mmCIF file of C-alpha atoms in Angstrom:
data_model
loop_
_atom_site.group_PDB
_atom_site.id
_atom_site.type_symbol
_atom_site.label_atom_id
_atom_site.label_comp_id
_atom_site.label_asym_id
_atom_site.label_seq_id
_atom_site.Cartn_x
_atom_site.Cartn_y
_atom_site.Cartn_z
ATOM 1 C CA MET T 1367 73.718 200.663 298.345
ATOM 2 C CA ALA T 1368 73.674 197.921 300.620
ATOM 3 C CA THR T 1369 74.006 195.459 297.913
ATOM 4 C CA ARG T 1370 76.765 196.912 296.632
ATOM 5 C CA LYS T 1371 78.831 197.075 299.897
ATOM 6 C CA ALA T 1372 77.620 193.428 300.590
ATOM 7 C CA HIS T 1373 79.390 192.381 297.116
ATOM 8 C CA LEU T 1374 82.111 194.271 297.419
ATOM 9 C CA PHE T 1375 82.822 192.735 301.192
ATOM 10 C CA LEU T 1376 82.183 189.397 299.490
ATOM 11 C CA ALA T 1377 84.722 190.179 296.512
ATOM 12 C CA GLN T 1378 87.421 191.102 299.404
ATOM 13 C CA VAL T 1379 86.534 188.050 301.231
ATOM 14 C CA LEU T 1380 86.993 185.734 298.180
ATOM 15 C CA VAL T 1381 90.519 187.136 297.093
ATOM 16 C CA PHE T 1382 91.640 186.987 301.055
ATOM 17 C CA SER T 1383 90.333 183.216 301.211
ATOM 18 C CA VAL T 1384 92.440 182.660 297.579
ATOM 19 C CA SER T 1385 95.575 184.533 298.111
ATOM 20 C CA LEU T 1386 95.927 183.224 301.835
ATOM 21 C CA PRO T 1387 96.804 179.842 300.809
ATOM 22 C CA LEU T 1388 98.736 180.412 297.798
ATOM 23 C CA ALA T 1389 100.940 182.840 299.967
ATOM 24 C CA ALA T 1390 101.487 180.050 302.371
ATOM 25 C CA VAL T 1391 102.375 178.160 299.674
ATOM 26 C CA GLN T 1392 105.128 180.724 298.244
ATOM 27 C CA SER T 1393 106.483 180.894 301.338
ATOM 28 C CA GLY T 1394 107.035 177.730 302.351
ATOM 29 C CA ARG T 1395 104.378 177.642 305.259
ATOM 30 C CA TYR T 1396 102.645 174.590 306.136
ATOM 31 C CA ASP T 1397 100.757 173.109 308.939
ATOM 32 C CA GLU T 1398 102.305 169.919 310.093
ATOM 33 C CA ALA T 1399 98.751 168.410 310.775
ATOM 34 C CA GLU T 1400 98.262 168.933 306.874
ATOM 35 C CA PHE T 1401 100.809 165.442 306.277
ATOM 36 C CA GLY T 1402 101.224 161.969 307.474
ATOM 37 C CA PRO T 1403 103.967 161.093 309.894
ATOM 38 C CA VAL T 1404 106.474 160.119 307.006
ATOM 39 C CA VAL T 1405 106.554 163.438 305.790
ATOM 40 C CA ARG T 1406 106.499 165.396 309.137
ATOM 41 C CA ALA T 1407 109.430 163.348 310.123
ATOM 42 C CA TYR T 1408 111.628 164.516 306.974
ATOM 43 C CA LEU T 1409 110.300 168.035 307.587
ATOM 44 C CA GLY T 1410 111.618 167.443 311.213
ATOM 45 C CA TYR T 1411 114.850 166.132 309.742
ATOM 46 C CA LEU T 1412 115.172 169.091 307.658
ATOM 47 C CA ARG T 1413 114.441 171.505 310.203
ATOM 48 C CA ASN T 1414 117.231 169.678 312.738
ATOM 49 C CA GLU T 1415 119.565 170.142 309.725
ATOM 50 C CA GLN T 1416 119.321 173.786 309.804
ATOM 51 C CA GLU T 1417 120.009 173.796 313.484
ATOM 52 C CA VAL T 1418 122.819 172.181 312.999
ATOM 53 C CA VAL T 1419 123.943 174.722 310.078
ATOM 54 C CA ASP T 1420 123.087 177.370 312.191
ATOM 55 C CA ASP T 1421 124.999 176.409 315.155
ATOM 56 C CA ARG T 1422 127.929 175.745 313.234
ATOM 57 C CA VAL T 1423 127.983 179.112 311.804
ATOM 58 C CA SER T 1424 127.587 180.924 315.203
ATOM 59 C CA ARG T 1425 130.755 178.822 316.197
ATOM 60 C CA ARG T 1426 132.399 180.114 313.510
ATOM 61 C CA GLU T 1427 133.307 176.601 312.265
ATOM 62 C CA VAL T 1428 131.995 177.023 308.517
ATOM 63 C CA SER T 1429 132.299 180.397 306.310
ATOM 64 C CA SER T 1430 129.031 182.569 305.478
ATOM 65 C CA GLY T 1431 129.066 181.133 301.784
ATOM 66 C CA TYR T 1432 128.954 177.571 303.037
ATOM 67 C CA TYR T 1433 126.168 178.451 305.531
ATOM 68 C CA ARG T 1434 124.118 180.304 302.817
ATOM 69 C CA ARG T 1435 124.464 177.560 300.235
ATOM 70 C CA ASN T 1436 123.238 174.950 302.728
ATOM 71 C CA SER T 1437 120.442 176.893 304.371
ATOM 72 C CA ASN T 1438 119.215 177.629 300.884
ATOM 73 C CA ARG T 1439 119.437 173.772 300.138
ATOM 74 C CA ILE T 1440 117.481 173.183 303.216
ATOM 75 C CA LYS T 1441 114.686 175.433 301.856
ATOM 76 C CA ALA T 1442 114.935 173.956 298.105
ATOM 77 C CA LEU T 1443 114.556 170.280 299.691
ATOM 78 C CA ARG T 1444 111.768 171.565 302.357
ATOM 79 C CA GLN T 1445 109.668 173.391 299.301
ATOM 80 C CA MET T 1446 110.207 170.103 296.957
ATOM 81 C CA ALA T 1447 109.008 167.704 300.072
ATOM 82 C CA ILE T 1448 106.038 169.920 300.290
ATOM 83 C CA ARG T 1449 104.934 169.994 296.785
ATOM 84 C CA LEU T 1450 105.216 166.332 295.968
ATOM 85 C CA ALA T 1451 103.349 165.521 299.578
ATOM 86 C CA ARG T 1452 100.461 167.979 298.493
ATOM 87 C CA GLU T 1453 100.487 166.908 294.869
ATOM 88 C CA THR T 1454 100.536 163.109 295.446
ATOM 89 C CA HIS T 1455 98.029 163.403 298.669
ATOM 90 C CA ASN T 1456 100.672 160.621 299.832
ATOM 91 C CA ASP T 1457 102.927 159.850 302.884
ATOM 92 C CA TYR T 1458 106.034 159.220 301.184
ATOM 93 C CA LEU T 1459 108.940 160.945 299.731
ATOM 94 C CA PRO T 1460 111.689 159.567 297.875
ATOM 95 C CA GLU T 1461 115.152 160.191 298.593
ATOM 96 C CA LEU T 1462 115.437 164.082 297.655
ATOM 97 C CA GLU T 1463 119.160 165.302 296.260
ATOM 98 C CA ALA T 1464 119.356 169.416 295.659
ATOM 99 C CA VAL T 1465 122.298 170.333 294.096
ATOM 100 C CA ALA T 1466 123.387 173.541 292.298
ATOM 101 C CA ALA T 1467 124.807 173.545 288.795
ATOM 102 C CA ASP T 1468 128.592 173.801 289.913
ATOM 103 C CA GLU T 1469 127.769 170.405 292.273
ATOM 104 C CA PHE T 1470 126.786 167.820 289.297
ATOM 105 C CA GLY T 1471 129.869 166.359 289.583
ATOM 106 C CA LEU T 1472 128.773 165.015 293.284
ATOM 107 C CA LEU T 1473 126.142 162.906 291.543
ATOM 108 C CA PHE T 1474 127.219 162.219 288.152
ATOM 109 C CA GLU T 1475 130.767 161.137 286.670
ATOM 110 C CA ARG T 1476 130.162 163.284 283.514
ATOM 111 C CA PRO T 1477 127.791 165.823 284.126
ATOM 112 C CA ARG T 1478 125.878 167.640 281.480
ATOM 113 C CA PRO T 1479 124.443 170.992 281.128
ATOM 114 C CA ALA T 1480 121.626 171.948 283.155
ATOM 115 C CA SER T 1481 119.739 173.148 280.817
ATOM 116 C CA SER T 1482 119.247 169.769 279.177
ATOM 117 C CA PHE T 1483 117.155 168.305 282.061
ATOM 118 C CA LYS T 1484 113.611 167.590 281.692
ATOM 119 C CA VAL T 1485 111.411 167.101 284.533
ATOM 120 C CA GLY T 1486 110.656 163.783 284.991
ATOM 121 C CA GLU T 1487 113.584 162.303 282.862
ATOM 122 C CA ILE T 1488 115.074 159.465 284.325
ATOM 123 C CA VAL T 1489 118.977 159.801 284.373
ATOM 124 C CA LYS T 1490 121.677 157.095 284.692
ATOM 125 C CA ASN T 1491 118.762 154.855 285.964
ATOM 126 C CA THR T 1492 119.475 156.135 289.307
ATOM 127 C CA PHE T 1493 117.743 159.155 289.425
ATOM 128 C CA ARG T 1494 114.618 161.157 288.202
ATOM 129 C CA PHE T 1495 114.685 164.978 287.804
ATOM 130 C CA LEU T 1496 112.109 166.884 289.617
ATOM 131 C CA GLY T 1497 112.598 170.190 288.704
ATOM 132 C CA THR T 1498 114.693 173.689 289.724
ATOM 133 C CA ILE T 1499 113.392 175.781 292.853
ATOM 134 C CA ARG T 1500 115.277 178.997 293.216
ATOM 135 C CA SER T 1501 116.156 179.493 296.742
ATOM 136 C CA THR T 1502 118.551 182.823 296.559
ATOM 137 C CA GLU T 1503 120.506 180.453 294.042
ATOM 138 C CA THR T 1504 118.830 177.934 291.852
ATOM 139 C CA PHE T 1505 119.160 174.107 293.026
ATOM 140 C CA TYR T 1506 118.168 171.409 290.748
ATOM 141 C CA LEU T 1507 116.230 168.606 292.592
ATOM 142 C CA PHE T 1508 116.612 164.648 291.822
ATOM 143 C CA ALA T 1509 114.759 161.929 293.362
ATOM 144 C CA ARG T 1510 116.579 159.029 293.954
ATOM 145 C CA LEU T 1511 114.932 155.827 292.566
ATOM 146 C CA ASP T 1512 114.183 153.139 295.141
ATOM 147 C CA PRO T 1513 116.021 149.508 294.188
ATOM 148 C CA TYR T 1514 112.459 148.157 292.470
ATOM 149 C CA GLU T 1515 112.560 150.908 290.066
ATOM 150 C CA GLN T 1516 116.114 150.940 289.287
ATOM 151 C CA ALA T 1517 115.543 147.022 288.758
ATOM 152 C CA GLU T 1518 112.845 147.417 286.462
ATOM 153 C CA LEU T 1519 114.416 149.970 284.495
ATOM 154 C CA ALA T 1520 117.530 147.909 284.130
ATOM 155 C CA GLU T 1521 115.398 144.949 282.917
ATOM 156 C CA LYS T 1522 113.329 147.077 280.372
ATOM 157 C CA SER T 1523 116.922 148.241 278.788
ATOM 158 C CA THR T 1524 118.338 144.438 278.496
ATOM 159 C CA SER T 1525 114.835 143.195 276.984
ATOM 160 C CA ARG T 1526 115.180 145.356 274.451
ATOM 161 C CA LEU T 1527 118.344 145.180 273.612
ATOM 162 C CA LYS T 1528 117.728 141.403 273.049
ATOM 163 C CA THR T 1529 114.790 142.401 270.933
ATOM 164 C CA ASP T 1530 115.955 144.952 268.970
ATOM 165 C CA PRO T 1531 118.124 144.141 265.838
ATOM 166 C CA ALA T 1532 121.509 145.679 265.770
ATOM 167 C CA PRO T 1533 121.610 148.641 264.008
ATOM 168 C CA PRO T 1534 122.975 148.846 260.694
ATOM 169 C CA GLU T 1535 126.593 149.696 260.350
ATOM 170 C CA VAL T 1536 127.439 153.318 259.469
ATOM 171 C CA GLY T 1537 130.476 155.671 258.543
ATOM 172 C CA PRO T 1538 133.391 155.417 257.095
ATOM 173 C CA LYS T 1539 134.406 151.931 258.078
ATOM 174 C CA ALA T 1540 131.094 150.337 256.434
ATOM 175 C CA LEU T 1541 131.141 152.484 253.332
ATOM 176 C CA SER T 1542 134.765 151.307 252.905
ATOM 177 C CA ARG T 1543 133.658 147.586 253.183
ATOM 178 C CA SER T 1544 130.586 147.895 251.093
ATOM 179 C CA ARG T 1545 132.800 149.461 248.436
ATOM 180 C CA ARG T 1546 135.508 146.687 248.391
ATOM 181 C CA VAL T 1547 135.858 144.989 245.237
ATOM 182 C CA VAL T 1548 137.081 140.953 246.036
ATOM 183 C CA PRO T 1549 139.003 139.942 242.879
#
Protein backbone atom coordinates (compact mmCIF):
# COMPACT_ATOMS: atom_id res chain seq x y z
CA MET A 1 0.00 0.00 0.00
CA ALA A 2 2.80 2.41 0.88
CA THR A 3 4.56 1.61 -2.39
CA ARG A 4 1.40 2.37 -4.32
CA LYS A 5 1.07 5.76 -2.60
CA ALA A 6 4.72 6.48 -3.31
CA HIS A 7 4.24 5.63 -7.01
CA LEU A 8 1.13 7.79 -7.18
CA PHE A 9 2.99 10.67 -5.53
CA LEU A 10 5.94 10.30 -7.92
CA ALA A 11 3.58 10.22 -10.90
CA GLN A 12 1.91 13.43 -9.71
CA VAL A 13 5.27 15.12 -9.23
CA LEU A 14 6.38 14.02 -12.68
CA VAL A 15 3.19 15.28 -14.34
CA PHE A 16 3.42 18.58 -12.47
CA SER A 17 7.11 19.08 -13.31
CA VAL A 18 6.47 18.43 -17.00
CA SER A 19 3.28 20.48 -17.27
CA LEU A 20 4.60 23.55 -15.43
CA PRO A 21 7.31 24.48 -17.99
CA LEU A 22 4.90 23.71 -20.83
CA ALA A 23 2.28 26.02 -19.33
CA ALA A 24 4.91 28.74 -18.91
CA VAL A 25 5.88 28.48 -22.58
CA GLN A 26 2.28 28.54 -23.76
CA SER A 27 1.31 31.47 -21.55
CA GLY A 28 4.36 33.50 -22.55
CA ARG A 29 5.86 33.51 -19.06
CA TYR A 30 9.60 33.54 -18.83
CA ASP A 31 12.42 34.28 -16.45
CA GLU A 32 14.59 37.17 -17.65
CA ALA A 33 17.69 35.39 -16.30
CA GLU A 34 17.04 32.72 -18.92
CA PHE A 35 18.16 35.10 -21.70
CA GLY A 36 21.19 37.19 -22.55
CA PRO A 37 21.30 41.01 -22.59
CA VAL A 38 20.18 41.39 -26.23
CA VAL A 39 17.05 39.26 -25.84
CA ARG A 40 16.27 40.88 -22.47
CA ALA A 41 16.60 44.32 -24.08
CA TYR A 42 14.18 43.34 -26.86
CA LEU A 43 11.66 41.97 -24.37
CA GLY A 44 12.01 45.22 -22.40
CA TYR A 45 11.40 47.18 -25.61
CA LEU A 46 8.20 45.20 -26.19
CA ARG A 47 7.12 45.85 -22.60
CA ASN A 48 7.66 49.60 -23.17
CA GLU A 49 5.70 49.46 -26.43
CA GLN A 50 2.79 47.86 -24.58
CA GLU A 51 2.93 50.63 -21.98
CA VAL A 52 2.75 53.24 -24.75
CA VAL A 53 -0.26 51.53 -26.33
CA ASP A 54 -1.92 51.20 -22.89
CA ASP A 55 -1.31 54.90 -22.20
CA ARG A 56 -2.67 56.00 -25.57
CA VAL A 57 -5.89 54.02 -25.15
CA SER A 58 -6.35 55.34 -21.59
CA ARG A 59 -6.16 58.90 -22.97
CA ARG A 60 -8.62 57.92 -25.72
CA GLU A 61 -6.05 58.79 -28.41
CA VAL A 62 -6.62 55.50 -30.26
CA SER A 63 -9.60 53.30 -30.98
CA SER A 64 -10.23 50.06 -29.16
CA GLY A 65 -9.64 48.18 -32.45
CA TYR A 66 -6.20 49.80 -32.82
CA TYR A 67 -5.41 48.96 -29.21
CA ARG A 68 -6.43 45.30 -29.57
CA ARG A 69 -4.50 44.77 -32.81
CA ASN A 70 -1.30 46.34 -31.51
CA SER A 71 -1.49 44.60 -28.15
CA ASN A 72 -1.94 41.29 -29.95
CA ARG A 73 0.94 42.13 -32.31
CA ILE A 74 3.22 42.82 -29.33
CA LYS A 75 2.20 39.48 -27.77
CA ALA A 76 2.97 37.68 -31.04
CA LEU A 77 6.39 39.36 -31.31
CA ARG A 78 7.16 38.44 -27.69
CA GLN A 79 6.19 34.80 -28.26
CA MET A 80 8.35 34.56 -31.39
CA ALA A 81 11.32 36.25 -29.71
CA ILE A 82 11.14 33.83 -26.78
CA ARG A 83 10.74 30.87 -29.13
CA LEU A 84 13.76 31.90 -31.23
CA ALA A 85 15.92 32.54 -28.17
CA ARG A 86 15.02 29.19 -26.64
CA GLU A 87 15.42 27.21 -29.85
CA THR A 88 18.76 28.73 -30.86
CA HIS A 89 20.23 29.16 -27.35
CA ASN A 90 21.69 32.35 -28.78
CA ASP A 91 21.57 35.94 -27.54
CA TYR A 92 20.62 37.28 -30.96
CA LEU A 93 17.30 38.18 -32.53
CA PRO A 94 16.76 39.31 -36.09
CA GLU A 95 14.57 42.30 -36.77
CA LEU A 96 11.08 40.85 -36.44
CA GLU A 97 7.93 41.94 -38.29
CA ALA A 98 4.44 40.75 -37.38
CA VAL A 99 1.61 41.49 -39.79
CA ALA A 100 -1.98 40.36 -40.09
CA ALA A 101 -3.13 39.00 -43.45
CA ASP A 102 -4.72 42.32 -44.40
CA GLU A 103 -1.41 44.14 -43.72
CA PHE A 104 0.83 42.26 -46.20
CA GLY A 105 0.86 45.39 -48.36
CA LEU A 106 2.99 47.05 -45.66
CA LEU A 107 5.84 44.61 -46.39
CA PHE A 108 5.31 43.60 -50.01
CA GLU A 109 4.37 45.53 -53.14
CA ARG A 110 2.35 42.66 -54.57
CA PRO A 111 1.22 40.56 -51.63
CA ARG A 112 0.40 36.93 -52.24
CA PRO A 113 -2.06 34.76 -50.33
CA ALA A 114 -1.11 34.15 -46.73
CA SER A 115 -1.47 30.39 -47.12
CA SER A 116 1.29 30.27 -49.75
CA PHE A 117 4.14 31.05 -47.33
CA LYS A 118 6.32 28.16 -46.15
CA VAL A 119 8.27 28.31 -42.89
CA GLY A 120 11.91 29.19 -43.63
CA GLU A 121 11.11 30.55 -47.08
CA ILE A 122 13.03 33.63 -48.21
CA VAL A 123 10.63 36.25 -49.55
CA LYS A 124 11.81 38.99 -51.94
CA ASN A 125 15.43 38.49 -50.76
CA THR A 126 14.47 40.63 -47.76
CA PHE A 127 12.50 38.49 -45.30
CA ARG A 128 12.49 34.94 -43.97
CA PHE A 129 9.04 33.63 -43.06
CA LEU A 130 9.13 32.31 -39.49
CA GLY A 131 5.56 31.12 -39.09
CA THR A 132 2.27 32.22 -37.64
CA ILE A 133 1.22 33.00 -34.11
CA ARG A 134 -2.37 33.22 -33.05
CA SER A 135 -2.87 36.00 -30.54
CA THR A 136 -6.64 36.51 -30.79
CA GLU A 137 -5.99 37.01 -34.52
CA THR A 138 -3.37 35.36 -36.68
CA PHE A 139 -0.09 37.18 -37.23
CA TYR A 140 2.47 36.21 -39.84
CA LEU A 141 5.99 36.66 -38.53
CA PHE A 142 8.97 37.51 -40.68
CA ALA A 143 12.63 38.09 -39.87
CA ARG A 144 14.32 40.79 -41.91
CA LEU A 145 17.51 39.40 -43.41
CA ASP A 146 20.64 41.25 -42.37
CA PRO A 147 22.61 43.05 -45.12
CA TYR A 148 25.16 40.21 -45.33
CA GLU A 149 22.45 37.60 -45.95
CA GLN A 150 20.84 39.85 -48.57
CA ALA A 151 24.17 40.38 -50.34
CA GLU A 152 24.87 36.64 -50.31
CA LEU A 153 21.47 35.88 -51.82
CA ALA A 154 21.94 38.54 -54.50
CA GLU A 155 25.38 37.12 -55.34
CA LYS A 156 24.00 33.59 -55.60
CA SER A 157 21.18 34.65 -57.89
CA THR A 158 23.50 36.60 -60.23
CA SER A 159 26.03 33.76 -60.39
CA ARG A 160 23.23 31.29 -61.10
CA LEU A 161 22.00 33.48 -63.95
CA LYS A 162 25.51 33.57 -65.44
CA THR A 163 26.00 29.79 -65.28
CA ASP A 164 22.51 28.69 -66.36
CA PRO A 165 21.98 28.64 -70.11
CA ALA A 166 19.04 30.63 -71.41
CA PRO A 167 15.87 28.59 -71.21
CA PRO A 168 14.51 27.39 -74.52
CA GLU A 169 11.96 29.70 -76.01
CA VAL A 170 8.47 28.31 -75.73
CA GLY A 171 5.01 29.56 -76.47
CA PRO A 172 3.10 30.65 -79.53
CA LYS A 173 5.84 32.94 -80.91
CA ALA A 174 8.46 30.21 -80.70
CA LEU A 175 6.18 27.74 -82.45
CA SER A 176 5.31 30.18 -85.21
CA ARG A 177 9.00 30.85 -85.85
CA SER A 178 9.85 27.17 -86.04
CA ARG A 179 7.14 26.60 -88.64
CA ARG A 180 8.19 29.51 -90.76
CA VAL A 181 9.12 28.52 -94.29
CA VAL A 182 11.81 30.59 -95.91
CA PRO A 183 11.45 30.82 -99.75
